[in-house]
PDB file of C-alpha atoms in Angstrom:
ATOM      1  CA  MET P   1      77.361 173.151 -18.851  1.00  0.00           C
ATOM      2  CA  THR P   2      80.131 172.405 -16.330  1.00  0.00           C
ATOM      3  CA  THR P   3      79.303 172.616 -12.640  1.00  0.00           C
ATOM      4  CA  VAL P   4      82.016 174.269 -10.504  1.00  0.00           C
ATOM      5  CA  PRO P   5      82.185 172.832  -6.927  1.00  0.00           C
ATOM      6  CA  ILE P   6      81.869 175.366  -4.144  1.00  0.00           C
ATOM      7  CA  LEU P   7      84.666 175.088  -1.565  1.00  0.00           C
ATOM      8  CA  ASP P   8      83.836 175.351   2.122  1.00  0.00           C
ATOM      9  CA  SER P   9      84.783 178.734   3.557  1.00  0.00           C
ATOM     10  CA  PRO P  10      86.685 179.034   6.844  1.00  0.00           C
ATOM     11  CA  SER P  11      83.455 180.174   8.474  1.00  0.00           C
ATOM     12  CA  SER P  12      81.587 177.008   7.514  1.00  0.00           C
ATOM     13  CA  SER P  13      80.051 174.748  10.125  1.00  0.00           C
ATOM     14  CA  GLY P  14      83.089 172.441  10.078  1.00  0.00           C
ATOM     15  CA  SER P  15      85.134 175.071  11.880  1.00  0.00           C
ATOM     16  CA  ASP P  16      82.807 174.879  14.852  1.00  0.00           C
ATOM     17  CA  THR P  17      84.622 171.772  16.043  1.00  0.00           C
ATOM     18  CA  LEU P  18      87.997 173.487  16.140  1.00  0.00           C
ATOM     19  CA  PRO P  19      89.297 174.698  19.552  1.00  0.00           C
ATOM     20  CA  THR P  20      89.104 178.405  20.123  1.00  0.00           C
ATOM     21  CA  ASN P  21      90.738 180.734  22.616  1.00  0.00           C
ATOM     22  CA  GLU P  22      88.508 183.710  21.975  1.00  0.00           C
ATOM     23  CA  ASN P  23      87.689 184.178  25.663  1.00  0.00           C
ATOM     24  CA  ASN P  24      91.280 183.664  26.809  1.00  0.00           C
ATOM     25  CA  PRO P  25      93.913 184.739  24.195  1.00  0.00           C
ATOM     26  CA  ASN P  26      96.740 183.233  26.235  1.00  0.00           C
ATOM     27  CA  GLY P  27      95.185 179.793  26.011  1.00  0.00           C
ATOM     28  CA  SER P  28      95.186 179.274  29.771  1.00  0.00           C
ATOM     29  CA  SER P  29      92.291 177.626  31.540  1.00  0.00           C
ATOM     30  CA  THR P  30      89.551 179.886  32.867  1.00  0.00           C
ATOM     31  CA  LYS P  31      89.040 177.550  35.843  1.00  0.00           C
ATOM     32  CA  PRO P  32      90.167 179.258  39.084  1.00  0.00           C
ATOM     33  CA  SER P  33      93.407 177.961  40.555  1.00  0.00           C
ATOM     34  CA  THR P  34      93.393 175.780  43.658  1.00  0.00           C
ATOM     35  CA  PHE P  35      95.107 178.538  45.624  1.00  0.00           C
ATOM     36  CA  ARG P  36      92.532 181.142  44.609  1.00  0.00           C
ATOM     37  CA  SER P  37      89.681 178.766  45.408  1.00  0.00           C
ATOM     38  CA  ALA P  38      91.130 178.067  48.847  1.00  0.00           C
ATOM     39  CA  LEU P  39      91.637 181.782  49.431  1.00  0.00           C
ATOM     40  CA  ASN P  40      88.052 182.561  48.482  1.00  0.00           C
ATOM     41  CA  HIS P  41      86.917 179.734  50.739  1.00  0.00           C
ATOM     42  CA  LEU P  42      88.775 181.170  53.730  1.00  0.00           C
ATOM     43  CA  LYS P  43      87.613 184.732  53.018  1.00  0.00           C
ATOM     44  CA  THR P  44      83.954 183.690  53.209  1.00  0.00           C
ATOM     45  CA  ASP P  45      82.032 184.738  56.317  1.00  0.00           C
ATOM     46  CA  ILE P  46      80.618 181.918  58.409  1.00  0.00           C
ATOM     47  CA  THR P  47      76.997 181.381  59.328  1.00  0.00           C
ATOM     48  CA  LEU P  48      76.281 182.094  62.993  1.00  0.00           C
ATOM     49  CA  SER P  49      74.008 179.074  63.163  1.00  0.00           C
ATOM     50  CA  HIS P  50      75.461 176.878  65.941  1.00  0.00           C
ATOM     51  CA  ALA P  51      78.589 179.059  66.053  1.00  0.00           C
ATOM     52  CA  ASP P  52      77.969 179.390  69.786  1.00  0.00           C
ATOM     53  CA  ILE P  53      79.075 175.762  70.282  1.00  0.00           C
ATOM     54  CA  PRO P  54      82.826 176.453  69.779  1.00  0.00           C
ATOM     55  CA  ILE P  55      82.518 179.526  72.011  1.00  0.00           C
ATOM     56  CA  ILE P  56      80.915 177.455  74.775  1.00  0.00           C
ATOM     57  CA  ALA P  57      83.690 174.877  74.324  1.00  0.00           C
ATOM     58  CA  CYS P  58      86.119 177.682  75.172  1.00  0.00           C
ATOM     59  CA  CYS P  59      84.442 177.854  78.610  1.00  0.00           C
ATOM     60  CA  PHE P  60      85.607 174.296  79.249  1.00  0.00           C
ATOM     61  CA  VAL P  61      89.121 175.341  78.221  1.00  0.00           C
ATOM     62  CA  SER P  62      88.962 178.267  80.673  1.00  0.00           C
ATOM     63  CA  GLY P  63      87.920 175.969  83.501  1.00  0.00           C
ATOM     64  CA  LEU P  64      90.671 173.528  82.616  1.00  0.00           C
ATOM     65  CA  CYS P  65      93.411 176.166  82.389  1.00  0.00           C
ATOM     66  CA  ASP P  66      92.318 178.283  85.358  1.00  0.00           C
ATOM     67  CA  SER P  67      92.014 175.351  87.769  1.00  0.00           C
ATOM     68  CA  SER P  68      95.421 174.102  86.632  1.00  0.00           C
ATOM     69  CA  ALA P  69      97.136 177.495  86.835  1.00  0.00           C
ATOM     70  CA  TYR P  70      95.689 178.380  90.218  1.00  0.00           C
ATOM     71  CA  ASN P  71      96.465 174.983  91.698  1.00  0.00           C
ATOM     72  CA  ALA P  72     100.025 175.108  90.390  1.00  0.00           C
ATOM     73  CA  TRP P  73     100.976 178.772  90.566  1.00  0.00           C
ATOM     74  CA  GLY P  74      98.302 180.520  92.641  1.00  0.00           C
ATOM     75  CA  CYS P  75      97.169 182.667  89.730  1.00  0.00           C
ATOM     76  CA  PHE P  76      94.371 182.763  87.184  1.00  0.00           C
ATOM     77  CA  VAL P  77      94.928 183.027  83.434  1.00  0.00           C
ATOM     78  CA  SER P  78      91.344 183.759  82.355  1.00  0.00           C
ATOM     79  CA  MET P  79      89.367 185.181  85.282  1.00  0.00           C
ATOM     80  CA  GLN P  80      91.106 188.491  85.806  1.00  0.00           C
ATOM     81  CA  THR P  81      88.830 189.698  88.619  1.00  0.00           C
ATOM     82  CA  GLY P  82      90.564 187.315  91.001  1.00  0.00           C
ATOM     83  CA  ASN P  83      93.958 188.437  89.754  1.00  0.00           C
ATOM     84  CA  THR P  84      93.015 192.067  90.345  1.00  0.00           C
ATOM     85  CA  ILE P  85      92.214 191.260  93.999  1.00  0.00           C
ATOM     86  CA  PHE P  86      95.494 189.354  94.350  1.00  0.00           C
ATOM     87  CA  LEU P  87      97.280 192.377  92.893  1.00  0.00           C
ATOM     88  CA  ALA P  88      95.531 194.674  95.370  1.00  0.00           C
ATOM     89  CA  LEU P  89      96.474 192.437  98.316  1.00  0.00           C
ATOM     90  CA  GLY P  90     100.085 192.598  97.197  1.00  0.00           C
ATOM     91  CA  ALA P  91     100.108 196.307  98.060  1.00  0.00           C
ATOM     92  CA  SER P  92      99.900 195.337 101.737  1.00  0.00           C
ATOM     93  CA  GLY P  93     102.252 192.375 101.425  1.00  0.00           C
ATOM     94  CA  GLN P  94      99.510 189.780 101.625  1.00  0.00           C
ATOM     95  CA  PRO P  95      99.043 186.901 101.698  1.00  0.00           C
ATOM     96  CA  ILE P  96     102.253 186.239 103.588  1.00  0.00           C
ATOM     97  CA  THR P  97     102.473 182.714 102.121  1.00  0.00           C
ATOM     98  CA  ARG P  98     102.699 184.210  98.621  1.00  0.00           C
ATOM     99  CA  PRO P  99     104.969 187.267  98.910  1.00  0.00           C
ATOM    100  CA  TYR P 100     105.372 187.666  95.145  1.00  0.00           C
ATOM    101  CA  GLY P 101     101.943 186.445  94.109  1.00  0.00           C
ATOM    102  CA  TRP P 102     101.039 189.937  92.935  1.00  0.00           C
ATOM    103  CA  VAL P 103     103.770 189.728  90.260  1.00  0.00           C
ATOM    104  CA  LYS P 104     102.120 186.684  88.693  1.00  0.00           C
ATOM    105  CA  SER P 105      98.743 188.416  88.788  1.00  0.00           C
ATOM    106  CA  LEU P 106     100.181 191.544  87.203  1.00  0.00           C
ATOM    107  CA  VAL P 107     101.790 189.532  84.395  1.00  0.00           C
ATOM    108  CA  SER P 108      98.557 187.627  83.789  1.00  0.00           C
ATOM    109  CA  ILE P 109      96.454 190.802  83.656  1.00  0.00           C
ATOM    110  CA  SER P 110      98.939 192.554  81.373  1.00  0.00           C
ATOM    111  CA  LEU P 111      99.208 189.678  78.898  1.00  0.00           C
ATOM    112  CA  PHE P 112      95.454 189.163  78.929  1.00  0.00           C
ATOM    113  CA  LEU P 113      94.970 192.822  78.000  1.00  0.00           C
ATOM    114  CA  PHE P 114      97.625 192.534  75.301  1.00  0.00           C
ATOM    115  CA  GLY P 115      95.909 189.429  73.958  1.00  0.00           C
ATOM    116  CA  CYS P 116      92.563 191.236  73.807  1.00  0.00           C
ATOM    117  CA  PHE P 117      94.186 194.143  71.980  1.00  0.00           C
ATOM    118  CA  ALA P 118      96.009 191.913  69.495  1.00  0.00           C
ATOM    119  CA  PHE P 119      93.064 189.657  68.638  1.00  0.00           C
ATOM    120  CA  ALA P 120      90.626 192.587  68.529  1.00  0.00           C
ATOM    121  CA  ASN P 121      92.497 193.921  65.506  1.00  0.00           C
ATOM    122  CA  THR P 122      90.988 191.094  63.467  1.00  0.00           C
ATOM    123  CA  ARG P 123      87.956 193.384  63.180  1.00  0.00           C
ATOM    124  CA  TYR P 124      89.831 195.081  60.341  1.00  0.00           C
ATOM    125  CA  ILE P 125      90.298 191.853  58.342  1.00  0.00           C
ATOM    126  CA  LYS P 126      86.872 190.223  58.067  1.00  0.00           C
ATOM    127  CA  PRO P 127      86.449 189.103  61.699  1.00  0.00           C
ATOM    128  CA  LYS P 128      83.747 186.549  60.837  1.00  0.00           C
ATOM    129  CA  ALA P 129      85.610 184.954  57.939  1.00  0.00           C
ATOM    130  CA  ARG P 130      86.632 181.289  58.094  1.00  0.00           C
ATOM    131  CA  GLY P 131      90.313 182.087  57.686  1.00  0.00           C
ATOM    132  CA  THR P 132      90.369 184.843  60.303  1.00  0.00           C
ATOM    133  CA  LEU P 133      88.707 182.655  62.923  1.00  0.00           C
ATOM    134  CA  ALA P 134      90.822 179.613  62.027  1.00  0.00           C
ATOM    135  CA  VAL P 135      94.094 181.554  62.312  1.00  0.00           C
ATOM    136  CA  SER P 136      92.980 183.178  65.569  1.00  0.00           C
ATOM    137  CA  PHE P 137      92.290 179.841  67.232  1.00  0.00           C
ATOM    138  CA  PHE P 138      95.396 178.273  65.727  1.00  0.00           C
ATOM    139  CA  LEU P 139      97.474 180.971  67.440  1.00  0.00           C
ATOM    140  CA  GLN P 140      95.592 180.441  70.688  1.00  0.00           C
ATOM    141  CA  SER P 141      96.295 176.730  70.488  1.00  0.00           C
ATOM    142  CA  ALA P 142      99.960 177.418  69.700  1.00  0.00           C
ATOM    143  CA  CYS P 143     100.266 179.541  72.860  1.00  0.00           C
ATOM    144  CA  ILE P 144      98.901 176.698  74.990  1.00  0.00           C
ATOM    145  CA  ILE P 145     101.227 174.240  73.242  1.00  0.00           C
ATOM    146  CA  VAL P 146     104.217 176.419  74.167  1.00  0.00           C
ATOM    147  CA  ALA P 147     103.053 176.551  77.793  1.00  0.00           C
ATOM    148  CA  ALA P 148     102.522 172.776  77.845  1.00  0.00           C
ATOM    149  CA  ALA P 149     105.962 172.171  76.323  1.00  0.00           C
ATOM    150  CA  LEU P 150     107.616 174.387  78.934  1.00  0.00           C
ATOM    151  CA  VAL P 151     106.055 172.314  81.701  1.00  0.00           C
ATOM    152  CA  GLN P 152     106.564 168.956  79.952  1.00  0.00           C
ATOM    153  CA  SER P 153     110.267 169.620  79.363  1.00  0.00           C
ATOM    154  CA  ASN P 154     110.778 170.825  82.953  1.00  0.00           C
ATOM    155  CA  VAL P 155     111.958 174.230  81.789  1.00  0.00           C
ATOM    156  CA  VAL P 156     109.399 175.414  84.304  1.00  0.00           C
ATOM    157  CA  PRO P 157     109.969 173.442  87.533  1.00  0.00           C
ATOM    158  CA  SER P 158     107.215 171.207  88.853  1.00  0.00           C
ATOM    159  CA  PRO P 159     104.821 173.325  90.913  1.00  0.00           C
ATOM    160  CA  LYS P 160     105.130 173.160  94.682  1.00  0.00           C
ATOM    161  CA  GLY P 161     101.483 174.045  95.248  1.00  0.00           C
ATOM    162  CA  VAL P 162      99.654 177.210  96.241  1.00  0.00           C
ATOM    163  CA  VAL P 163     101.307 177.647  99.651  1.00  0.00           C
ATOM    164  CA  VAL P 164     105.051 178.241  99.845  1.00  0.00           C
ATOM    165  CA  ILE P 165     107.210 178.492 102.957  1.00  0.00           C
ATOM    166  CA  ASN P 166     109.164 181.590 101.989  1.00  0.00           C
ATOM    167  CA  GLY P 167     109.850 183.852  99.057  1.00  0.00           C
ATOM    168  CA  SER P 168     112.997 182.010  98.037  1.00  0.00           C
ATOM    169  CA  ASP P 169     110.875 179.048  96.921  1.00  0.00           C
ATOM    170  CA  ILE P 170     109.311 181.053  94.121  1.00  0.00           C
ATOM    171  CA  ASP P 171     110.686 180.476  90.635  1.00  0.00           C
ATOM    172  CA  PHE P 172     109.926 183.324  88.264  1.00  0.00           C
ATOM    173  CA  LEU P 173     110.168 180.979  85.288  1.00  0.00           C
ATOM    174  CA  GLU P 174     106.537 180.228  86.164  1.00  0.00           C
ATOM    175  CA  LEU P 175     105.720 183.581  84.586  1.00  0.00           C
ATOM    176  CA  LEU P 176     106.475 182.153  81.123  1.00  0.00           C
ATOM    177  CA  PRO P 177     103.567 179.682  80.817  1.00  0.00           C
ATOM    178  CA  LEU P 178     101.293 182.108  82.655  1.00  0.00           C
ATOM    179  CA  ALA P 179     102.029 184.772  80.049  1.00  0.00           C
ATOM    180  CA  PHE P 180     101.209 182.487  77.103  1.00  0.00           C
ATOM    181  CA  LEU P 181      98.041 181.167  78.721  1.00  0.00           C
ATOM    182  CA  ALA P 182      96.759 184.624  79.656  1.00  0.00           C
ATOM    183  CA  PHE P 183      97.488 185.974  76.169  1.00  0.00           C
ATOM    184  CA  GLN P 184      95.462 183.270  74.432  1.00  0.00           C
ATOM    185  CA  SER P 185      92.567 183.754  76.872  1.00  0.00           C
ATOM    186  CA  GLY P 186      92.165 187.262  75.516  1.00  0.00           C
ATOM    187  CA  GLY P 187      91.589 185.810  72.053  1.00  0.00           C
ATOM    188  CA  GLN P 188      88.582 183.699  72.956  1.00  0.00           C
ATOM    189  CA  ILE P 189      86.661 186.436  74.768  1.00  0.00           C
ATOM    190  CA  VAL P 190      87.307 188.812  71.871  1.00  0.00           C
ATOM    191  CA  THR P 191      85.908 186.212  69.464  1.00  0.00           C
ATOM    192  CA  SER P 192      82.751 185.829  71.545  1.00  0.00           C
ATOM    193  CA  ARG P 193      82.256 189.583  71.277  1.00  0.00           C
ATOM    194  CA  LEU P 194      82.990 189.784  67.547  1.00  0.00           C
ATOM    195  CA  LEU P 195      80.505 187.002  66.808  1.00  0.00           C
ATOM    196  CA  GLY P 196      77.859 188.665  68.965  1.00  0.00           C
ATOM    197  CA  PHE P 197      77.669 186.073  71.763  1.00  0.00           C
ATOM    198  CA  ASN P 198      78.071 188.602  74.579  1.00  0.00           C
ATOM    199  CA  GLU P 199      76.133 186.357  76.952  1.00  0.00           C
ATOM    200  CA  VAL P 200      79.026 183.854  76.834  1.00  0.00           C
ATOM    201  CA  PRO P 201      82.160 185.813  77.848  1.00  0.00           C
ATOM    202  CA  THR P 202      84.063 182.474  78.244  1.00  0.00           C
ATOM    203  CA  THR P 203      86.379 183.789  80.979  1.00  0.00           C
ATOM    204  CA  VAL P 204      84.114 184.989  83.797  1.00  0.00           C
ATOM    205  CA  LEU P 205      80.828 183.919  85.369  1.00  0.00           C
ATOM    206  CA  THR P 206      79.785 186.778  87.668  1.00  0.00           C
ATOM    207  CA  SER P 207      77.826 188.602  84.975  1.00  0.00           C
ATOM    208  CA  VAL P 208      76.496 185.273  83.679  1.00  0.00           C
ATOM    209  CA  TYR P 209      75.126 184.379  87.127  1.00  0.00           C
ATOM    210  CA  CYS P 210      73.537 187.813  87.369  1.00  0.00           C
ATOM    211  CA  ASP P 211      71.916 187.534  83.941  1.00  0.00           C
ATOM    212  CA  LEU P 212      70.614 184.054  84.712  1.00  0.00           C
ATOM    213  CA  ALA P 213      69.079 185.065  88.030  1.00  0.00           C
ATOM    214  CA  SER P 214      67.501 188.256  86.676  1.00  0.00           C
ATOM    215  CA  ASP P 215      66.220 186.808  83.409  1.00  0.00           C
ATOM    216  CA  PRO P 216      62.409 187.324  83.308  1.00  0.00           C
ATOM    217  CA  LYS P 217      62.169 184.368  80.901  1.00  0.00           C
ATOM    218  CA  LEU P 218      64.355 182.082  82.984  1.00  0.00           C
ATOM    219  CA  LEU P 219      61.812 179.249  82.917  1.00  0.00           C
ATOM    220  CA  ALA P 220      60.561 179.885  79.392  1.00  0.00           C
ATOM    221  CA  ARG P 221      60.619 176.931  77.054  1.00  0.00           C
ATOM    222  CA  ASP P 222      62.445 178.765  74.262  1.00  0.00           C
ATOM    223  CA  ASN P 223      65.269 180.940  75.592  1.00  0.00           C
ATOM    224  CA  VAL P 224      68.492 180.603  73.607  1.00  0.00           C
ATOM    225  CA  LYS P 225      70.544 183.082  75.644  1.00  0.00           C
ATOM    226  CA  ARG P 226      69.598 181.363  78.892  1.00  0.00           C
ATOM    227  CA  ASN P 227      70.649 178.044  77.409  1.00  0.00           C
ATOM    228  CA  ARG P 228      74.013 179.461  76.369  1.00  0.00           C
ATOM    229  CA  ARG P 229      74.636 180.975  79.802  1.00  0.00           C
ATOM    230  CA  PHE P 230      73.738 177.759  81.559  1.00  0.00           C
ATOM    231  CA  ALA P 231      75.980 175.759  79.228  1.00  0.00           C
ATOM    232  CA  ALA P 232      78.841 178.198  79.909  1.00  0.00           C
ATOM    233  CA  VAL P 233      78.485 177.707  83.671  1.00  0.00           C
ATOM    234  CA  VAL P 234      78.414 173.922  83.320  1.00  0.00           C
ATOM    235  CA  CYS P 235      81.439 173.865  80.982  1.00  0.00           C
ATOM    236  CA  ILE P 236      83.614 176.040  83.224  1.00  0.00           C
ATOM    237  CA  LEU P 237      82.592 173.954  86.250  1.00  0.00           C
ATOM    238  CA  VAL P 238      83.259 170.636  84.507  1.00  0.00           C
ATOM    239  CA  GLY P 239      86.534 171.973  83.080  1.00  0.00           C
ATOM    240  CA  GLY P 240      87.638 173.045  86.547  1.00  0.00           C
ATOM    241  CA  ILE P 241      86.734 169.672  88.064  1.00  0.00           C
ATOM    242  CA  ALA P 242      88.555 167.813  85.296  1.00  0.00           C
ATOM    243  CA  GLY P 243      91.583 170.065  85.654  1.00  0.00           C
ATOM    244  CA  GLY P 244      91.768 169.420  89.386  1.00  0.00           C
ATOM    245  CA  TRP P 245      91.571 165.657  89.101  1.00  0.00           C
ATOM    246  CA  ILE P 246      94.033 165.459  86.219  1.00  0.00           C
ATOM    247  CA  SER P 247      96.512 167.740  88.010  1.00  0.00           C
ATOM    248  CA  ARG P 248      96.577 165.539  91.078  1.00  0.00           C
ATOM    249  CA  SER P 249      96.959 162.373  89.000  1.00  0.00           C
ATOM    250  CA  ALA P 250     100.139 160.963  87.506  1.00  0.00           C
ATOM    251  CA  ALA P 251      99.246 162.708  84.227  1.00  0.00           C
ATOM    252  CA  GLY P 252     100.063 166.065  85.785  1.00  0.00           C
ATOM    253  CA  LEU P 253      99.551 169.691  84.862  1.00  0.00           C
ATOM    254  CA  GLN P 254     100.914 169.362  81.338  1.00  0.00           C
ATOM    255  CA  THR P 255      98.144 166.934  80.383  1.00  0.00           C
ATOM    256  CA  ASN P 256      95.527 169.587  81.112  1.00  0.00           C
ATOM    257  CA  LEU P 257      97.355 171.988  78.848  1.00  0.00           C
ATOM    258  CA  TRP P 258      97.701 169.464  76.023  1.00  0.00           C
ATOM    259  CA  ILE P 259      93.959 168.762  76.209  1.00  0.00           C
ATOM    260  CA  ALA P 260      93.189 172.486  76.128  1.00  0.00           C
ATOM    261  CA  ALA P 261      95.506 172.955  73.137  1.00  0.00           C
ATOM    262  CA  GLY P 262      93.847 170.061  71.324  1.00  0.00           C
ATOM    263  CA  ILE P 263      90.396 171.565  71.837  1.00  0.00           C
ATOM    264  CA  LYS P 264      91.517 174.936  70.510  1.00  0.00           C
ATOM    265  CA  MET P 265      93.156 173.280  67.494  1.00  0.00           C
ATOM    266  CA  ALA P 266      89.979 171.315  66.776  1.00  0.00           C
ATOM    267  CA  ILE P 267      87.986 174.567  66.917  1.00  0.00           C
ATOM    268  CA  SER P 268      90.454 176.143  64.494  1.00  0.00           C
ATOM    269  CA  LEU P 269      89.944 173.307  62.008  1.00  0.00           C
ATOM    270  CA  GLY P 270      86.203 173.534  62.521  1.00  0.00           C
ATOM    271  CA  TRP P 271      86.129 177.235  61.634  1.00  0.00           C
ATOM    272  CA  SER P 272      88.071 176.545  58.419  1.00  0.00           C
ATOM    273  CA  VAL P 273      85.267 174.345  57.070  1.00  0.00           C
ATOM    274  CA  TRP P 274      82.291 176.058  58.718  1.00  0.00           C
ATOM    275  CA  LYS P 275      79.160 176.609  56.650  1.00  0.00           C
ATOM    276  CA  PRO P 276      79.138 179.973  54.852  1.00  0.00           C
ATOM    277  CA  LYS P 277      76.880 182.849  55.761  1.00  0.00           C
ATOM    278  CA  GLY P 278      73.369 182.267  54.525  1.00  0.00           C
ATOM    279  CA  GLU P 279      73.504 178.487  54.945  1.00  0.00           C
ATOM    280  CA  GLN P 280      72.286 176.581  57.975  1.00  0.00           C
ATOM    281  CA  LEU P 281      74.164 173.726  59.609  1.00  0.00           C
TER     282      LEU P 281
END
């Protein structure tokens, strides 16, 4: 009796080693692209653990920029309460040494408000996402860079100081860096609000002083909000001191602005790689 050999069928075990595209008929890799991975990375919300540190760093930037702007142009770019008083004094033509000081204050207030409005719209595009925060601080840094470049290149004349002899000494080109600096200041206070760090407004200290003095747990061992407020006061003070000394040195006003821009850029990069929500630093 002759034995007939049985041929292997296509479904035999040997076919298991052959490549298959059952899950992807087009034969393309199922691994996400680099672009999509980066996009997903930037769309991820950050953890709020230690996220107060960049916000407190913004207080140093405010001190640096405000001391520089006031010393050079007699105007604030972050603390708008002082600008509001300067604007009010302008209604009576005071102070007589700064006849057009109210114009600078008005520009600063207006651009600060516009900055708050513009950056507040990030609430509609994942305000706590890495990418949103990184882009926000990149734009803030870019505004300071423009202001620094205007001063560095002498497009804006070297400041003559707070006191001027008469109105003809005022150069309205000074409004350009003031506008950029005030606009970016609106971005940092909006971010502090969106992240929930209302105790660190970054641009003003009156409410912070009040909250510190009236805190029933002021001397408690564990009081995170008190610690943040105290750090904000120290950073604005140190930033103001540094800004004053650098301005009077050979480095000049522009150096303060370059430092401020560098800090904002570093914060932007930090947000882009911040730990995701649910993870602790």
